[in-house]
CSV table of C-alpha atoms and ligand atoms in Angstrom, one decimal:
chain,number,residue,atom,x,y,z
A,658,UNK,CA,-0.2,-0.3,0.0
A,659,UNK,CA,2.4,2.3,1.0
A,660,UNK,CA,4.6,1.6,-1.9
A,661,UNK,CA,2.1,1.8,-4.4
A,662,UNK,CA,1.0,5.3,-2.4
A,663,UNK,CA,4.4,6.5,-3.8
A,664,UNK,CA,4.0,5.4,-6.8
A,665,UNK,CA,1.1,7.2,-7.4
A,666,UNK,CA,2.9,10.6,-6.1
A,667,UNK,CA,5.1,10.1,-8.5
A,668,UNK,CA,2.9,9.1,-11.3
A,669,UNK,CA,1.0,12.4,-10.3
A,670,UNK,CA,4.0,14.5,-10.8
A,671,UNK,CA,4.5,13.3,-13.8
A,672,UNK,CA,0.8,13.9,-14.5
A,673,UNK,CA,1.2,17.4,-13.9
A,674,UNK,CA,4.4,17.9,-15.8
A,675,UNK,CA,3.1,16.5,-18.8
A,676,UNK,CA,-0.2,18.1,-18.6
A,677,UNK,CA,2.2,21.6,-18.0
A,678,UNK,CA,3.8,21.0,-21.5
A,679,UNK,CA,0.7,20.4,-23.4
A,680,UNK,CA,-1.2,23.7,-22.3
A,681,UNK,CA,-0.3,25.7,-24.8
A,682,UNK,CA,0.8,23.5,-27.4
A,683,UNK,CA,-2.4,23.8,-30.4
A,684,UNK,CA,-3.5,19.9,-30.1
A,685,UNK,CA,-5.3,19.3,-33.7
A,686,UNK,CA,-8.4,17.7,-32.7
A,687,UNK,CA,-10.2,14.8,-34.4
A,688,UNK,CA,-13.7,14.6,-34.0
A,689,UNK,CA,-13.5,11.1,-35.3
A,690,UNK,CA,-13.3,8.1,-33.1
A,691,UNK,CA,-9.9,7.1,-33.7
A,692,UNK,CA,-8.7,10.3,-35.2
A,693,UNK,CA,-5.1,11.6,-34.9
A,694,UNK,CA,-4.7,14.8,-32.6
A,695,UNK,CA,-3.6,16.0,-29.4
A,696,UNK,CA,-4.5,14.9,-25.9
A,697,UNK,CA,-5.1,17.7,-23.6
A,698,UNK,CA,-6.5,20.2,-25.4
A,699,UNK,CA,-6.7,24.3,-24.9
A,700,UNK,CA,-10.5,23.9,-23.3
A,701,UNK,CA,-9.2,21.7,-20.6
A,702,UNK,CA,-11.8,18.5,-21.6
A,703,UNK,CA,-10.0,15.3,-20.4
A,704,UNK,CA,-9.4,13.2,-23.8
A,705,UNK,CA,-9.4,9.0,-23.2
A,706,UNK,CA,-8.1,6.5,-25.5
A,707,UNK,CA,-10.2,3.1,-25.3
A,708,UNK,CA,-9.2,-0.1,-26.7
A,709,UNK,CA,-12.3,-2.6,-26.7
A,710,UNK,CA,-12.0,-6.5,-27.2
A,711,UNK,CA,-13.8,-6.2,-30.4
A,712,UNK,CA,-17.8,-6.5,-31.1
A,713,UNK,CA,-18.1,-10.4,-30.6
A,714,UNK,CA,-20.9,-10.5,-29.0
A,715,UNK,CA,-24.2,-8.7,-27.2
A,716,UNK,CA,-22.5,-8.0,-24.1
A,717,UNK,CA,-19.7,-6.2,-25.9
A,718,UNK,CA,-22.0,-4.0,-27.6
A,719,UNK,CA,-24.1,-2.6,-25.3
A,720,UNK,CA,-20.8,-2.3,-23.0
A,721,UNK,CA,-19.4,-0.3,-25.9
A,722,UNK,CA,-22.8,1.8,-26.4
A,723,UNK,CA,-22.4,2.5,-22.4
A,724,UNK,CA,-18.9,4.0,-22.5
A,725,UNK,CA,-19.6,6.2,-25.5
A,726,UNK,CA,-22.9,7.7,-23.9
A,727,UNK,CA,-21.0,7.7,-20.7
A,728,UNK,CA,-18.3,9.3,-22.4
A,729,UNK,CA,-20.6,12.0,-23.7
A,730,UNK,CA,-22.4,12.6,-21.1
A,731,UNK,CA,-19.4,13.5,-18.5
A,732,UNK,CA,-17.6,15.6,-21.2
A,733,UNK,CA,-14.7,13.2,-21.7
A,734,UNK,CA,-13.3,13.2,-25.3
A,735,UNK,CA,-13.1,9.6,-26.5
A,736,UNK,CA,-10.9,8.1,-28.7
A,737,UNK,CA,-12.2,4.5,-29.5
A,738,UNK,CA,-10.8,1.5,-31.2
A,739,UNK,CA,-12.1,-2.1,-32.1
A,740,UNK,CA,-9.5,-4.6,-31.7
A,741,UNK,CA,-11.3,-7.5,-33.0
A,742,UNK,CA,-10.1,-9.8,-30.7
A,743,UNK,CA,-6.5,-9.2,-31.5
A,744,UNK,CA,-3.9,-8.1,-28.9
A,745,UNK,CA,-1.8,-7.2,-31.3
A,746,UNK,CA,-4.5,-4.4,-32.7
A,747,UNK,CA,-4.8,-3.6,-29.0
A,748,UNK,CA,-1.2,-3.0,-28.6
A,749,UNK,CA,-0.9,-1.0,-31.6
A,750,UNK,CA,-3.9,1.1,-30.5
A,751,UNK,CA,-2.5,1.6,-27.0
A,752,UNK,CA,1.0,2.7,-28.3
A,753,UNK,CA,-1.3,5.4,-30.4
A,754,UNK,CA,-2.9,6.8,-27.7
A,755,UNK,CA,0.6,7.4,-25.9
A,756,UNK,CA,1.7,9.1,-29.1
A,757,UNK,CA,-1.0,11.2,-28.8
A,758,UNK,CA,-0.7,12.1,-25.1
A,759,UNK,CA,-4.2,11.4,-24.0
A,760,UNK,CA,-5.0,12.1,-20.5
A,761,UNK,CA,-5.9,8.3,-19.9
A,762,UNK,CA,-5.9,5.3,-21.4
A,763,UNK,CA,-8.9,2.6,-20.7
A,764,UNK,CA,-9.1,-0.9,-22.2
A,765,UNK,CA,-10.4,-4.1,-21.9
A,766,UNK,CA,-7.7,-6.8,-22.2
A,767,UNK,CA,-8.6,-9.6,-24.6
A,768,UNK,CA,-6.4,-12.1,-22.7
A,769,UNK,CA,-4.9,-12.0,-19.9
A,770,UNK,CA,-0.8,-11.9,-20.3
A,771,UNK,CA,1.1,-10.2,-22.5
A,772,UNK,CA,0.9,-6.8,-21.2
A,773,UNK,CA,3.5,-5.9,-19.3
A,774,UNK,CA,5.7,-3.9,-22.2
A,775,UNK,CA,3.1,-1.6,-23.4
A,776,UNK,CA,1.8,-0.9,-19.8
A,777,UNK,CA,5.6,-0.1,-18.8
A,778,UNK,CA,5.6,2.1,-22.0
A,779,UNK,CA,2.1,4.0,-21.1
A,780,UNK,CA,3.5,4.3,-17.2
A,781,UNK,CA,6.6,5.7,-18.3
A,782,UNK,CA,4.7,8.2,-20.8
A,783,UNK,CA,3.1,9.6,-17.6
A,784,UNK,CA,-0.4,8.4,-19.0
A,785,UNK,CA,-2.5,6.9,-16.2
A,786,UNK,CA,-4.6,3.3,-17.5
A,787,UNK,CA,-7.7,1.8,-16.1
A,788,UNK,CA,-8.4,-1.8,-17.0
A,789,UNK,CA,-12.4,-2.4,-17.2
A,790,UNK,CA,-13.9,-5.4,-17.6
A,791,UNK,CA,-11.3,-7.8,-18.5
A,792,UNK,CA,-8.1,-7.6,-15.9
A,793,UNK,CA,-4.5,-8.6,-16.6
A,794,UNK,CA,-1.8,-10.8,-14.8
A,795,UNK,CA,0.9,-8.6,-14.7
A,796,UNK,CA,3.0,-9.1,-11.0
A,797,UNK,CA,3.7,-5.3,-10.8
A,798,UNK,CA,0.0,-3.6,-9.9
A,799,UNK,CA,1.8,-0.6,-10.5
A,800,UNK,CA,0.9,-0.6,-14.4
A,801,UNK,CA,-2.3,0.4,-13.8
A,802,UNK,CA,-4.7,2.2,-11.7
A,803,UNK,CA,-7.5,0.5,-11.1
A,804,UNK,CA,-9.2,-2.8,-12.3
A,805,UNK,CA,-13.2,-1.7,-13.0
A,806,UNK,CA,-15.4,-5.2,-13.8
A,807,UNK,CA,-16.9,-8.4,-12.5
A,808,UNK,CA,-15.8,-11.1,-10.4
A,809,UNK,CA,-16.3,-14.1,-13.3
A,810,UNK,CA,-14.9,-16.9,-10.2
A,811,UNK,CA,-18.3,-15.6,-8.5
A,812,UNK,CA,-20.3,-15.9,-12.0
A,813,UNK,CA,-18.9,-19.5,-12.9
A,814,UNK,CA,-19.5,-20.5,-8.9
A,815,UNK,CA,-23.1,-19.2,-9.1
A,816,UNK,CA,-23.9,-21.3,-12.3
A,817,UNK,CA,-22.5,-24.6,-10.8
A,818,UNK,CA,-24.1,-24.3,-7.6
A,819,UNK,CA,-27.2,-23.7,-9.3
A,820,UNK,CA,-26.8,-26.9,-11.0
A,821,UNK,CA,-25.5,-28.8,-7.9
A,822,UNK,CA,-28.9,-28.1,-6.8
A,823,UNK,CA,-31.0,-29.0,-9.8
A,824,UNK,CA,-29.2,-31.9,-9.9
A,825,UNK,CA,-29.2,-33.1,-6.1
A,826,UNK,CA,-31.5,-36.0,-6.3
A,827,UNK,CA,-29.7,-37.5,-9.4
A,828,UNK,CA,-28.2,-41.0,-9.3
A,829,UNK,CA,-26.6,-41.6,-11.8
A,830,UNK,CA,-23.9,-39.6,-14.1
A,831,UNK,CA,-25.0,-36.2,-15.4
A,832,UNK,CA,-22.8,-35.5,-18.1
A,833,UNK,CA,-22.2,-31.9,-18.9
A,834,UNK,CA,-20.2,-29.9,-21.7
A,835,UNK,CA,-18.9,-26.3,-21.7
A,836,UNK,CA,-18.4,-24.0,-24.2
A,837,UNK,CA,-15.7,-21.4,-23.1
A,838,UNK,CA,-14.6,-18.1,-24.2
A,839,UNK,CA,-11.5,-17.3,-26.4
A,840,UNK,CA,-8.3,-18.9,-25.2
A,841,UNK,CA,-6.2,-17.0,-22.5
A,842,UNK,CA,-9.3,-14.5,-21.5
A,843,UNK,CA,-9.9,-13.9,-17.9
A,844,UNK,CA,-13.9,-14.7,-18.0
A,845,UNK,CA,-13.0,-18.0,-20.0
A,846,UNK,CA,-10.3,-19.0,-17.5
A,847,UNK,CA,-12.4,-17.9,-14.1
A,848,UNK,CA,-15.9,-18.9,-15.5
A,849,UNK,CA,-14.2,-22.6,-15.8
A,850,UNK,CA,-12.5,-22.7,-12.4
A,851,UNK,CA,-15.8,-21.1,-10.7
A,852,UNK,CA,-18.1,-23.9,-12.4
A,853,UNK,CA,-15.4,-26.6,-11.9
A,854,UNK,CA,-15.3,-25.8,-8.4
A,855,UNK,CA,-18.8,-25.6,-7.5
A,856,UNK,CA,-19.8,-28.9,-9.7
A,857,UNK,CA,-16.8,-30.8,-7.3
A,858,UNK,CA,-19.6,-30.9,-4.4
A,859,UNK,CA,-21.6,-33.8,-6.7
A,860,UNK,CA,-19.6,-36.4,-8.1
A,861,UNK,CA,-22.1,-37.6,-10.5
A,862,UNK,CA,-21.4,-33.8,-12.1
A,863,UNK,CA,-18.6,-34.5,-15.1
A,864,UNK,CA,-17.4,-32.3,-17.9
A,865,UNK,CA,-17.3,-34.7,-20.8
A,866,UNK,CA,-16.2,-31.7,-23.1
A,867,UNK,CA,-14.9,-28.4,-22.7
A,868,UNK,CA,-14.1,-26.4,-25.9
A,869,UNK,CA,-13.5,-22.8,-26.8
A,870,UNK,CA,-16.4,-21.0,-28.7
A,871,UNK,CA,-15.1,-17.2,-28.5
A,872,UNK,CA,-17.9,-15.6,-27.2
A,873,UNK,CA,-19.5,-16.0,-30.4
A,874,UNK,CA,-22.8,-17.3,-31.6
A,875,UNK,CA,-21.1,-19.1,-34.7
A,876,UNK,CA,-18.6,-20.5,-32.3
A,877,UNK,CA,-21.2,-21.9,-29.8
A,878,UNK,CA,-23.1,-23.4,-32.7
A,879,UNK,CA,-19.9,-25.1,-34.7
A,880,UNK,CA,-18.5,-26.7,-31.4
A,881,UNK,CA,-22.0,-27.3,-30.0
A,882,UNK,CA,-22.3,-29.6,-33.3
A,883,UNK,CA,-19.6,-31.7,-32.7
A,884,UNK,CA,-20.0,-31.8,-29.1
A,885,UNK,CA,-23.3,-33.6,-30.4
A,886,UNK,CA,-21.7,-35.4,-33.0
A,887,UNK,CA,-19.2,-37.0,-30.7
A,888,UNK,CA,-21.6,-37.5,-27.4
A,889,UNK,CA,-25.0,-39.0,-27.4
A,890,UNK,CA,-25.3,-38.2,-23.6
A,891,UNK,CA,-25.3,-34.7,-23.1
A,892,UNK,CA,-27.5,-33.5,-20.3
A,893,UNK,CA,-26.1,-30.0,-19.6
A,894,UNK,CA,-24.7,-27.3,-21.3
A,895,UNK,CA,-22.5,-24.7,-19.8
A,896,UNK,CA,-21.8,-21.9,-22.3
A,897,UNK,CA,-19.2,-18.7,-20.9
A,898,UNK,CA,-21.8,-16.6,-22.5
A,899,UNK,CA,-25.4,-15.6,-23.5
A,900,UNK,CA,-24.0,-15.6,-27.8
A,901,UNK,CA,-22.5,-19.0,-27.4
A,902,UNK,CA,-25.8,-20.7,-25.6
A,903,UNK,CA,-28.2,-19.0,-28.1
A,904,UNK,CA,-25.8,-20.3,-31.4
A,905,UNK,CA,-25.9,-23.8,-29.7
A,906,UNK,CA,-29.6,-23.4,-29.6
A,907,UNK,CA,-29.8,-23.8,-33.3
A,908,UNK,CA,-27.3,-26.8,-33.1
A,909,UNK,CA,-29.6,-28.6,-30.8
A,910,UNK,CA,-32.6,-28.3,-32.3
A,911,UNK,CA,-30.9,-29.3,-35.5
A,912,UNK,CA,-30.1,-32.5,-33.8
A,913,UNK,CA,-34.1,-33.0,-32.7
A,914,UNK,CA,-33.4,-32.1,-28.9
A,915,UNK,CA,-35.4,-29.5,-27.2
A,916,UNK,CA,-32.9,-27.0,-25.1
A,917,UNK,CA,-34.2,-26.4,-21.7
A,918,UNK,CA,-35.6,-30.1,-21.2
A,919,UNK,CA,-33.4,-32.4,-23.1
A,920,UNK,CA,-30.8,-30.2,-22.3
A,921,UNK,CA,-30.3,-28.3,-19.3
A,922,UNK,CA,-28.3,-24.4,-20.6
A,923,UNK,CA,-26.6,-22.3,-18.1
A,924,UNK,CA,-25.3,-19.2,-19.6
A,925,UNK,CA,-23.8,-15.9,-18.7
A,926,UNK,CA,-24.5,-12.6,-19.2
A,927,UNK,CA,-28.0,-12.0,-19.2
A,928,UNK,CA,-28.4,-9.6,-22.1
A,929,UNK,CA,-31.5,-9.0,-23.5
A,930,UNK,CA,-31.6,-12.2,-26.2
A,931,UNK,CA,-30.3,-14.1,-23.8
A,932,UNK,CA,-33.2,-13.2,-21.1
A,933,UNK,CA,-35.6,-13.7,-23.8
A,934,UNK,CA,-34.0,-17.0,-24.3
A,935,UNK,CA,-34.6,-18.2,-20.6
A,936,UNK,CA,-38.3,-16.4,-20.4
A,937,UNK,CA,-39.2,-19.1,-23.3
A,938,UNK,CA,-37.6,-22.0,-21.7
A,939,UNK,CA,-34.6,-22.7,-24.0
A,940,UNK,CA,-32.4,-21.9,-21.5
A,941,UNK,CA,-32.4,-22.2,-17.8
A,942,UNK,CA,-30.7,-20.4,-15.8
A,943,UNK,CA,-28.3,-17.4,-16.4
A,944,UNK,CA,-25.2,-15.6,-14.0
A,945,UNK,CA,-25.7,-12.0,-14.7
A,946,UNK,CA,-22.7,-10.0,-16.0
A,947,UNK,CA,-23.1,-6.4,-16.4
A,948,UNK,CA,-21.9,-4.5,-19.3
A,949,UNK,CA,-22.8,-1.3,-18.2
A,950,UNK,CA,-19.8,0.1,-17.3
A,951,UNK,CA,-19.8,3.6,-18.6
A,952,UNK,CA,-20.4,5.8,-16.0
A,953,UNK,CA,-18.2,4.2,-13.2
A,954,UNK,CA,-15.4,4.1,-15.8
A,955,UNK,CA,-15.7,8.1,-17.0
A,956,UNK,CA,-16.0,8.4,-13.1
A,957,UNK,CA,-12.6,7.1,-12.4
A,958,UNK,CA,-11.3,8.6,-15.6
A,959,UNK,CA,-11.7,12.0,-14.0
A,960,UNK,CA,-10.2,11.1,-10.2
A,961,UNK,CA,-7.4,9.6,-11.9
A,962,UNK,CA,-6.7,12.6,-14.3
A,963,UNK,CA,-6.8,14.8,-11.0
A,964,UNK,CA,-4.4,12.6,-9.1
A,965,UNK,CA,-7.1,11.3,-6.9
A,966,UNK,CA,-6.7,7.6,-5.5
A,967,UNK,CA,-8.8,5.0,-6.3
A,968,UNK,CA,-9.3,1.5,-5.5
A,969,UNK,CA,-7.2,-0.9,-6.9
A,970,UNK,CA,-10.4,-3.1,-8.0
A,971,UNK,CA,-14.5,-2.3,-8.5
A,972,UNK,CA,-16.4,-4.7,-8.7
A,973,UNK,CA,-19.7,-4.7,-10.5
A,974,UNK,CA,-23.0,-5.6,-8.7
A,975,UNK,CA,-24.8,-8.5,-10.2
A,976,UNK,CA,-27.1,-11.5,-10.0
A,977,UNK,CA,-28.6,-14.6,-11.3
A,978,UNK,CA,-31.9,-15.0,-12.9
A,979,UNK,CA,-34.2,-18.3,-13.1
A,980,UNK,CA,-36.8,-18.7,-15.8
A,981,UNK,CA,-39.6,-16.7,-13.5
A,982,UNK,CA,-37.0,-14.2,-13.1
A,983,UNK,CA,-36.1,-13.7,-16.4
A,984,UNK,CA,-40.1,-12.9,-17.4
A,985,UNK,CA,-40.0,-10.6,-14.6
A,986,UNK,CA,-37.5,-8.5,-15.6
A,987,UNK,CA,-37.3,-8.6,-19.3
A,988,UNK,CA,-39.6,-5.9,-20.0
A,989,UNK,CA,-37.4,-3.3,-18.2
A,990,UNK,CA,-34.4,-4.4,-19.8
A,991,UNK,CA,-32.4,-1.9,-21.6
A,992,UNK,CA,-29.6,-4.3,-23.5
B,904,GYE,O1,-19.2,-12.3,-20.8
B,904,GYE,C1,-19.1,-12.0,-23.1
B,904,GYE,C2,-17.9,-10.8,-23.7
B,904,GYE,O2,-15.6,-10.0,-20.8
B,904,GYE,C3,-17.1,-9.5,-19.4
B,904,GYE,O3,-16.9,-10.8,-22.9
B,904,GYE,C4,-16.9,-10.0,-20.6
B,904,GYE,C5,-17.6,-11.2,-21.7
B,904,GYE,C6,-18.6,-11.3,-22.0
B,904,GYE,O4,-17.5,-11.5,-25.1
B,904,GYE,O5,-19.9,-12.0,-23.8
């Protein structure tokens, strides 16, 4: 803690110096999302460079909308880049933001590892970094100011605990297949872990196949087709997000099985299409993961820009939904 404070004071000093240098420099400021232009403009506006994972899911689309709308509402100039699920694109975008001398960099890391070098570059340039949605596995916690996002292990655990309760009277084996998120992503690693730990409570519950479906509908459909071909008896599907579950529905129906009845389906996210499938009885349970991180992110950006201390970890509040709860919640669901 003491070390972090010292570090933060040093960062603040660098940031003050950096903004002093920037004041008076006429920064050409593009209006386009990714456009060129300087960081701190002479209108005093905070500039944020944001590197998004991609547009792979309904969750991601809602997250991007939340970030764009919240930046506009907070008077923060946003430079936005979509990395199309590629780490190299994110590193390129972050380097661009460093060059453009933005005031704050925020990003959602597509995978957990391999960020130390670029994060060090941002730190050396005196630009604070905020992690949103997904975290990194860097040992050096001074490379970023805070991590705002969900507890993915908990989401997996809640999904697993629900299944344990449902199957507590099962006498024979319960065969589970798992659709993972993109390889190396924090939500894929953590949801797998939480779910696995929870179902260990009942030795009848067995994961018989587990493959990445990259968080997309197409990926979920394709991998579920393979699962169905290879395994005559599948009792449960655990998909790491709604979109893969929705893609899997097509494969299950095409195989002549009834989703939600022949195969129990558990997902994570609770975006509108997922909630609809749950209310319609095609899904059985969803652990919520909120994409509405924009307002908190902008608030944090203002604080770190002002040199204020922020907590190193800010967790999103979430719940779970059964079919009945989805029916109730659906009319008011915004995304
Ligand atoms: O669950 C999934 C998205 O990182 C929490 O990424 C996010 C996950 C979300 O593609 O739908």
